[in-house]
Tab-separated table of C-alpha atoms in Angstrom:
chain	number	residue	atom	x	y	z
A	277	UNK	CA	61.108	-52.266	43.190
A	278	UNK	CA	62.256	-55.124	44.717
A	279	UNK	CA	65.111	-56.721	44.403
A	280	UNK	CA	66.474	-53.672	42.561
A	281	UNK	CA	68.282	-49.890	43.399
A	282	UNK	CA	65.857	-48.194	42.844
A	283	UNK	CA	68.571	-45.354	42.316
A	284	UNK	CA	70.607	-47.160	39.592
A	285	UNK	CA	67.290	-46.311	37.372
A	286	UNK	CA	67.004	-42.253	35.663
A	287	UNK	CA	64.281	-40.883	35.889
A	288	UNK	CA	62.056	-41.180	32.439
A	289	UNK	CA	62.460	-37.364	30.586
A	290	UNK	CA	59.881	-34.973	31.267
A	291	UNK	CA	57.783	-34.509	27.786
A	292	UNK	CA	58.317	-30.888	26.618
A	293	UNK	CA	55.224	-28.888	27.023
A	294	UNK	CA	54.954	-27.253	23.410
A	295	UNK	CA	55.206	-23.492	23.172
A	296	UNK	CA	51.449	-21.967	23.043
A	297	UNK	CA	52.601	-19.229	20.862
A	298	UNK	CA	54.001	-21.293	17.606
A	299	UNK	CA	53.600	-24.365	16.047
A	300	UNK	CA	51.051	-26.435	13.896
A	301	UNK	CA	48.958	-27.618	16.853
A	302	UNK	CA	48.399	-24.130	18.476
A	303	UNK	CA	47.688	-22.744	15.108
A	304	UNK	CA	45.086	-25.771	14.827
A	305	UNK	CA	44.131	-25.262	18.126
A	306	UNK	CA	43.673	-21.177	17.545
A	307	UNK	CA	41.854	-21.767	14.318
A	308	UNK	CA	39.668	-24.447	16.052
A	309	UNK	CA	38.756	-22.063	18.510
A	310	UNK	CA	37.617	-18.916	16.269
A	311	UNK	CA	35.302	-21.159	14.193
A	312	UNK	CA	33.725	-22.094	17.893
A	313	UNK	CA	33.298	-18.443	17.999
A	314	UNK	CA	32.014	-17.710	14.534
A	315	UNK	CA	29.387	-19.893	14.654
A	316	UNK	CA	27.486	-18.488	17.718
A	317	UNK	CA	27.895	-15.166	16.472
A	318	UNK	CA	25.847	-15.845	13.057
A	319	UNK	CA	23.057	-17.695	14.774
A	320	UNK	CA	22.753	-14.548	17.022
A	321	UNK	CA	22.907	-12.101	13.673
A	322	UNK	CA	20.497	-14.089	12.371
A	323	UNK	CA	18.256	-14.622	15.227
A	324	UNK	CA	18.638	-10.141	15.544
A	325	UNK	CA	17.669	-10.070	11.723
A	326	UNK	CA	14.361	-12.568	11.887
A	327	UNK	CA	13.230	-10.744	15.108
A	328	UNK	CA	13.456	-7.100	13.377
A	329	UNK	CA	11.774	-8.637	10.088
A	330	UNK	CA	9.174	-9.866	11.954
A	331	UNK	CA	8.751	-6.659	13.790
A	332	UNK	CA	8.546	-4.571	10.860
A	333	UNK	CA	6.331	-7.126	9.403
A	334	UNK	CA	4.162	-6.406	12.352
A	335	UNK	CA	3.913	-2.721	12.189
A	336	UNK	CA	3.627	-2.877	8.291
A	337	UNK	CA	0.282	-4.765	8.409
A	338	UNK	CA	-0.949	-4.123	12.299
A	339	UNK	CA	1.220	-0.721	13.379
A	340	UNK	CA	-1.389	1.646	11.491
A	341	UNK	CA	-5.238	1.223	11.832
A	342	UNK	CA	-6.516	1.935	8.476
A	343	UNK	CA	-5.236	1.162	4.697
A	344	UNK	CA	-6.091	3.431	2.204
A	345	UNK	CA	-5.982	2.151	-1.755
A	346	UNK	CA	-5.449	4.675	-4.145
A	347	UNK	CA	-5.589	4.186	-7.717
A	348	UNK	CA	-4.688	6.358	-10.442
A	349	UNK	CA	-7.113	5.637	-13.221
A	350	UNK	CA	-5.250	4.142	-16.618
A	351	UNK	CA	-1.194	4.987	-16.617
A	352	UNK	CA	1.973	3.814	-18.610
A	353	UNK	CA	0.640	3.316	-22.338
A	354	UNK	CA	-3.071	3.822	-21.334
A	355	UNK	CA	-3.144	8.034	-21.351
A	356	UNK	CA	-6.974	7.812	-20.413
A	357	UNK	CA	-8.998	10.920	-21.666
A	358	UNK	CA	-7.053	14.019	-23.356
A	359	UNK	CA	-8.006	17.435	-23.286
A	360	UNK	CA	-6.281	20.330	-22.040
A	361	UNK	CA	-4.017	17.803	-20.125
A	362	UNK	CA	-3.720	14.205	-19.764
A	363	UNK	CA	-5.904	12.313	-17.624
A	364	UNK	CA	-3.035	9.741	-16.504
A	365	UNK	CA	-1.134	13.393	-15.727
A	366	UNK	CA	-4.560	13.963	-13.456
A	367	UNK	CA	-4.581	11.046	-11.683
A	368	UNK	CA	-0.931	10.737	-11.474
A	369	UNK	CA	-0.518	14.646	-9.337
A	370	UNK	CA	-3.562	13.382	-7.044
A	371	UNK	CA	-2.823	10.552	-6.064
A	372	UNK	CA	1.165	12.024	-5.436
A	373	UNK	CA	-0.492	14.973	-3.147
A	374	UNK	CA	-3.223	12.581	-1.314
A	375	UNK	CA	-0.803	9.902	-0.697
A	376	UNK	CA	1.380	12.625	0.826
A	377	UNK	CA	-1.612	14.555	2.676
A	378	UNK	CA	-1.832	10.416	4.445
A	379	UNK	CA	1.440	10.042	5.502
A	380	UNK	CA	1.824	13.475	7.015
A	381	UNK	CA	-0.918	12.112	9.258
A	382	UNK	CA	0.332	9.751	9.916
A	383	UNK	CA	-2.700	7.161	10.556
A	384	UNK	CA	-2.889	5.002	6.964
A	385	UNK	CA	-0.827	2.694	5.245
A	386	UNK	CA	-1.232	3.393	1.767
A	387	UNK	CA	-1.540	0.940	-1.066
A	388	UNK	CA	-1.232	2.198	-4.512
A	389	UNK	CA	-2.076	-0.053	-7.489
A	390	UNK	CA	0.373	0.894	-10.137
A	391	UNK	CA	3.799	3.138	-10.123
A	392	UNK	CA	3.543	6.456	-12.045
A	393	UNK	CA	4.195	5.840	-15.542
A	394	UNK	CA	3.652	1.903	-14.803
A	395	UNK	CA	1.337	0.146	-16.932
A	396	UNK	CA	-1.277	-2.439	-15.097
A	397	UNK	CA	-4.077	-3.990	-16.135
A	398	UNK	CA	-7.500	-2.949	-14.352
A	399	UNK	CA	-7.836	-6.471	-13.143
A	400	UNK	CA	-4.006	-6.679	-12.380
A	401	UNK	CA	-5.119	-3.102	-9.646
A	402	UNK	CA	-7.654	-4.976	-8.791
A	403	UNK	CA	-6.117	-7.699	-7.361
A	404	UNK	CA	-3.432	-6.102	-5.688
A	405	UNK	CA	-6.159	-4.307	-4.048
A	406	UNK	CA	-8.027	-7.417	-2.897
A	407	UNK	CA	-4.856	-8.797	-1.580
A	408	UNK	CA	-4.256	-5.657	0.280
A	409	UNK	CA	-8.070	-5.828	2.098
A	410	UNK	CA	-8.066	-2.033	2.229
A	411	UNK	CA	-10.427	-0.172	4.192
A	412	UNK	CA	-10.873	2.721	1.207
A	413	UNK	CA	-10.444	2.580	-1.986
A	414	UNK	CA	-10.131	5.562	-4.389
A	415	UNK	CA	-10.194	5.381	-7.955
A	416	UNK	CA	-8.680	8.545	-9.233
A	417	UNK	CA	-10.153	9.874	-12.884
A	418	UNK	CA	-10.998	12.761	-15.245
A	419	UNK	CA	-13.849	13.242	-17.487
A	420	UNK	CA	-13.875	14.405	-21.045
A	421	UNK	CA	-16.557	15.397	-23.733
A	422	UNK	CA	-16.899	15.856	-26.850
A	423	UNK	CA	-18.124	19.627	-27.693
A	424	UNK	CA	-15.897	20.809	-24.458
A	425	UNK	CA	-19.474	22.016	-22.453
A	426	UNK	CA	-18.954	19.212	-19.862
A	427	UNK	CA	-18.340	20.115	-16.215
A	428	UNK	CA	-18.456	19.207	-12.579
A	429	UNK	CA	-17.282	16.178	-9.994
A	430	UNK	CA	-19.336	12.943	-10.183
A	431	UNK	CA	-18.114	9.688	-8.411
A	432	UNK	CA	-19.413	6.251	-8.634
A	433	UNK	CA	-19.410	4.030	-5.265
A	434	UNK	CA	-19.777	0.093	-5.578
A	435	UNK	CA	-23.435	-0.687	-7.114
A	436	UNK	CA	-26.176	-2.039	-4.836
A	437	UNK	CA	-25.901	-5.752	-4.645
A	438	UNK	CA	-22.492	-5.510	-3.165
A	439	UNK	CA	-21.342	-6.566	0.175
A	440	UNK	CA	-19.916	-3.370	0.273
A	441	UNK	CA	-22.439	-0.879	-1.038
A	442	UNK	CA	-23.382	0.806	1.597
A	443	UNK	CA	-19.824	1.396	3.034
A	444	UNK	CA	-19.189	2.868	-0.235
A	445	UNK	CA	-22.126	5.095	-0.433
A	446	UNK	CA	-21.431	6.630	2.757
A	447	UNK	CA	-17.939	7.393	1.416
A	448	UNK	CA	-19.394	8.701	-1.772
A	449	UNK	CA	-21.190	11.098	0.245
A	450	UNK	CA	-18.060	12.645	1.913
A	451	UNK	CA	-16.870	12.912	-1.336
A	452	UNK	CA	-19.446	15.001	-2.943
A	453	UNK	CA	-20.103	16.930	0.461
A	454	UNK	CA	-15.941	17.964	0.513
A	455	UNK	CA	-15.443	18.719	-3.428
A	456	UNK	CA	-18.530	20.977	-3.185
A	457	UNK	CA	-16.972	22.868	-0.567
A	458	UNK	CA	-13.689	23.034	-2.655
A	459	UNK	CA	-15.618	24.583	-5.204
A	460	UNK	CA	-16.483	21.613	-7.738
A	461	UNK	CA	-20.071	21.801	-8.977
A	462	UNK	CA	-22.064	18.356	-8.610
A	463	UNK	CA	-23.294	16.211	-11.704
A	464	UNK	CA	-26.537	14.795	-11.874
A	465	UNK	CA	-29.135	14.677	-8.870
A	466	UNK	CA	-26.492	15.016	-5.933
A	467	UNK	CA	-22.610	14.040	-7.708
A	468	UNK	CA	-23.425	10.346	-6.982
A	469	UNK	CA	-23.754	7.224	-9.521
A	470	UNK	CA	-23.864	4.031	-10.143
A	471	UNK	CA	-21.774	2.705	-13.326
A	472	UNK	CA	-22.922	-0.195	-15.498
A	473	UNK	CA	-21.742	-2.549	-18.699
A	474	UNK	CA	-24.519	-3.341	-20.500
A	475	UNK	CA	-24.643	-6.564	-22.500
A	476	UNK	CA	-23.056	-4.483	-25.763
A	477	UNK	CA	-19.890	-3.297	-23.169
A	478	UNK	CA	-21.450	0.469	-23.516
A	479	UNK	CA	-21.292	2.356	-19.940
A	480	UNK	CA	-24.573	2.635	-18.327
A	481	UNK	CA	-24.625	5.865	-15.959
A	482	UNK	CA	-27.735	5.901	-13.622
A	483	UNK	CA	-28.225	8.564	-10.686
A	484	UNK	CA	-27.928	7.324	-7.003
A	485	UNK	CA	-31.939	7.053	-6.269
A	486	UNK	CA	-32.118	4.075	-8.378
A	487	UNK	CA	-31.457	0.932	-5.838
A	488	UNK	CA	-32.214	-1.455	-7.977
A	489	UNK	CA	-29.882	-4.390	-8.124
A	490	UNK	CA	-28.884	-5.093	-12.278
A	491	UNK	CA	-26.732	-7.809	-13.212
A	492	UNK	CA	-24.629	-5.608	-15.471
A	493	UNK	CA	-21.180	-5.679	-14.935
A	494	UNK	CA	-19.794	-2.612	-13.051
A	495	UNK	CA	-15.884	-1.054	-13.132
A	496	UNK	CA	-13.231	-3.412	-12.888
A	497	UNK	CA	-11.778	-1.654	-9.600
A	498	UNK	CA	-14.649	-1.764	-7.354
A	499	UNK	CA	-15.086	-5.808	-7.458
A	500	UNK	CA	-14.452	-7.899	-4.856
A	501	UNK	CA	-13.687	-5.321	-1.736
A	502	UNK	CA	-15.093	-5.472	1.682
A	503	UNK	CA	-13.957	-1.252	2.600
A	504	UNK	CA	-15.731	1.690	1.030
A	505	UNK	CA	-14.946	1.843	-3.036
A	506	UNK	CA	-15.455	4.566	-5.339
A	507	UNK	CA	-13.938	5.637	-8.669
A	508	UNK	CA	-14.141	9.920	-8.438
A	509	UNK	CA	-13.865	11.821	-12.366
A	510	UNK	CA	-12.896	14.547	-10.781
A	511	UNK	CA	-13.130	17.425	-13.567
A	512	UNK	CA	-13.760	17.871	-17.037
A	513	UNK	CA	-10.085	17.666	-18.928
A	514	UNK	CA	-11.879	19.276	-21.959
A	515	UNK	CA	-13.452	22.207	-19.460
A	516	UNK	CA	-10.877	25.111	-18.952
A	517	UNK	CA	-12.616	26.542	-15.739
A	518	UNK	CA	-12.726	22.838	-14.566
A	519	UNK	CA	-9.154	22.782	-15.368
A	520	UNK	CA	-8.009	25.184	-13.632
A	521	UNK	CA	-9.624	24.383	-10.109
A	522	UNK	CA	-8.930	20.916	-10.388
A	523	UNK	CA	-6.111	19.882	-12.705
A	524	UNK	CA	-3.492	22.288	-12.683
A	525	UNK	CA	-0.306	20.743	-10.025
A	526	UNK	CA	-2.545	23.360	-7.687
A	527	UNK	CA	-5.814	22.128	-8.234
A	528	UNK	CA	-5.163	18.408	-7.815
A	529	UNK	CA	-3.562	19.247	-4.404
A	530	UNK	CA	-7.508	20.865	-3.942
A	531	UNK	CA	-9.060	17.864	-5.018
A	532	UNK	CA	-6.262	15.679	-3.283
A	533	UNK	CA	-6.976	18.052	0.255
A	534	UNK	CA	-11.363	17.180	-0.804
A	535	UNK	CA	-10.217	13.591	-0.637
A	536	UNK	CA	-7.772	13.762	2.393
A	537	UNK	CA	-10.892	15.406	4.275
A	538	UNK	CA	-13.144	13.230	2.583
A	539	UNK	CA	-12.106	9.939	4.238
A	540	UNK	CA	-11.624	11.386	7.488
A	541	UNK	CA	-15.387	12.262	7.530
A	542	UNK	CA	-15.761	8.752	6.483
A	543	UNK	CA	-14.133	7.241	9.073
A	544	UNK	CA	-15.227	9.589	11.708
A	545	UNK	CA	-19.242	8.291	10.574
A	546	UNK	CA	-17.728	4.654	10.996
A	547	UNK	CA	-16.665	5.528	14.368
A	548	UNK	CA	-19.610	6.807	15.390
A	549	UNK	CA	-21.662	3.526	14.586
A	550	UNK	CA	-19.663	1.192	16.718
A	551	UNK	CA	-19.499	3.876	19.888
């Protein structure tokens, strides 16, 4: 500084560092700071949640190799057939003790088309079927007549003309071969038909040895499937013998055990045509 004492000059005050522990601009500062932390935390609990979605995703669809469909036949205000019990009751205590029989083995994802005491329309099944591209499809029913002399286990597979016919005839095959071992007698040349509309919407029943392609309509829960499809009646609800093998919370764990055994055989026959 020339020209000038340098020493007649203070020094300029030293500014006050403020204390880090109070006032407005530490608070800011502190407050500033957590929502720096705060935000990388939710993108990482988000990122975690997406990543475990997507893996369960993954295993729900691709974790187990086959999906089984199980319907049980009419439900909520549709009863179905009445005899000595309900038909929806039938269906209902099958599907429950197949459905369990599957998951104790642990192989299947299981796709059922309607809640117990839910009521869906057949093409409403249907669909939720077709969206689920099952491998099987069961169709879960009971039979009824008139003068109470009806008995036995028939099932109908998809008709011929289907893309799936044959699939479903195989399974249809399994089914009649396990039920007969349960104890079920057979209907009709071997326990396997094919179920029609005719043009006046009466059923039209005709016995497997007739490959003839019709252009009748056919049940509402076979349509559109690539995997094996069949609809079972699994006993006569007016029959007491039939009854009790097959309908009682005992017997529909038989015919739900016929059907667990059933598909394996299925599946092992699939197996053996691609080895």
């Amino acid at each position: 500084m020339k020209g000038k004492n340098w020493r007649k000059y203070e020094a300029p005050p030293k500014k006050r560092k403020p204390n880090k522990k109070s006032g407005a601009a530490y608070k800011h500062r502190q407050k500033h700071h957590k929502k720096r932390r705060l935000f990388p935390r939710l993108v990482l609990m988000v990122l975690l949640f997406f990543i475990g979605y997507c893996g369960f995703i993954l295993y729900f669809y691709f974790g187990k190799p086959y999906i089984v469909a199980i319907d049980p036949g009419h439900g909520g205000e549709d009863i179905g057939a009445e005899g000595i019990i309900k038909e929806v009751d039938l269906a209902e205590n099958t599907a429950d003790a197949l459905e369990e029989l599957l998951k104790e083995d642990g192989r299947f994802r299981i796709v059922r088309s309607r809640k117990n005491g839910e009521t869906k329309s057949i093409d409403e099944r249907n669909h939720r079927f077709v969206k689920a591209r099952p491998d099987i499809v069961l169709s879960i029913h009971g039979n009824s007549s008139d003068n109470g002399n009806g008995y036995g286990f028939e099932c109908y597979p998809s008709v011929p003309g289907m893309k799936n016919h044959e699939k479903s005839l195989a399974f249809a095959s399994c089914l009649t071969e396990k039920m007969e071992q349960a104890g079920a007698k057979l209907r009709g040349d071997n326990g396997i038909r094919f179920g029609y509309y005719g043009n006046d919407g009466n059923k039209i029943l005709l016995e497997s040895s007739d490959n003839t392609t019709y252009d009748y309509d056919t049940f509402g829960i076979l349509k559109n499937m690539n995997g094996a499809a069949v609809l079972v009646e699994q006993c006569f609800l007016t029959n007491k013998d039939d009854v009790e093998r097959f309908a009682t919370p005992e017997g529909c764990k038989r015919a739900a055990k016929a059907y667990y055994e059933a598909i394996l055989c299925y599946l092992d026959k699939e197996t053996e045509k691609t080895d």
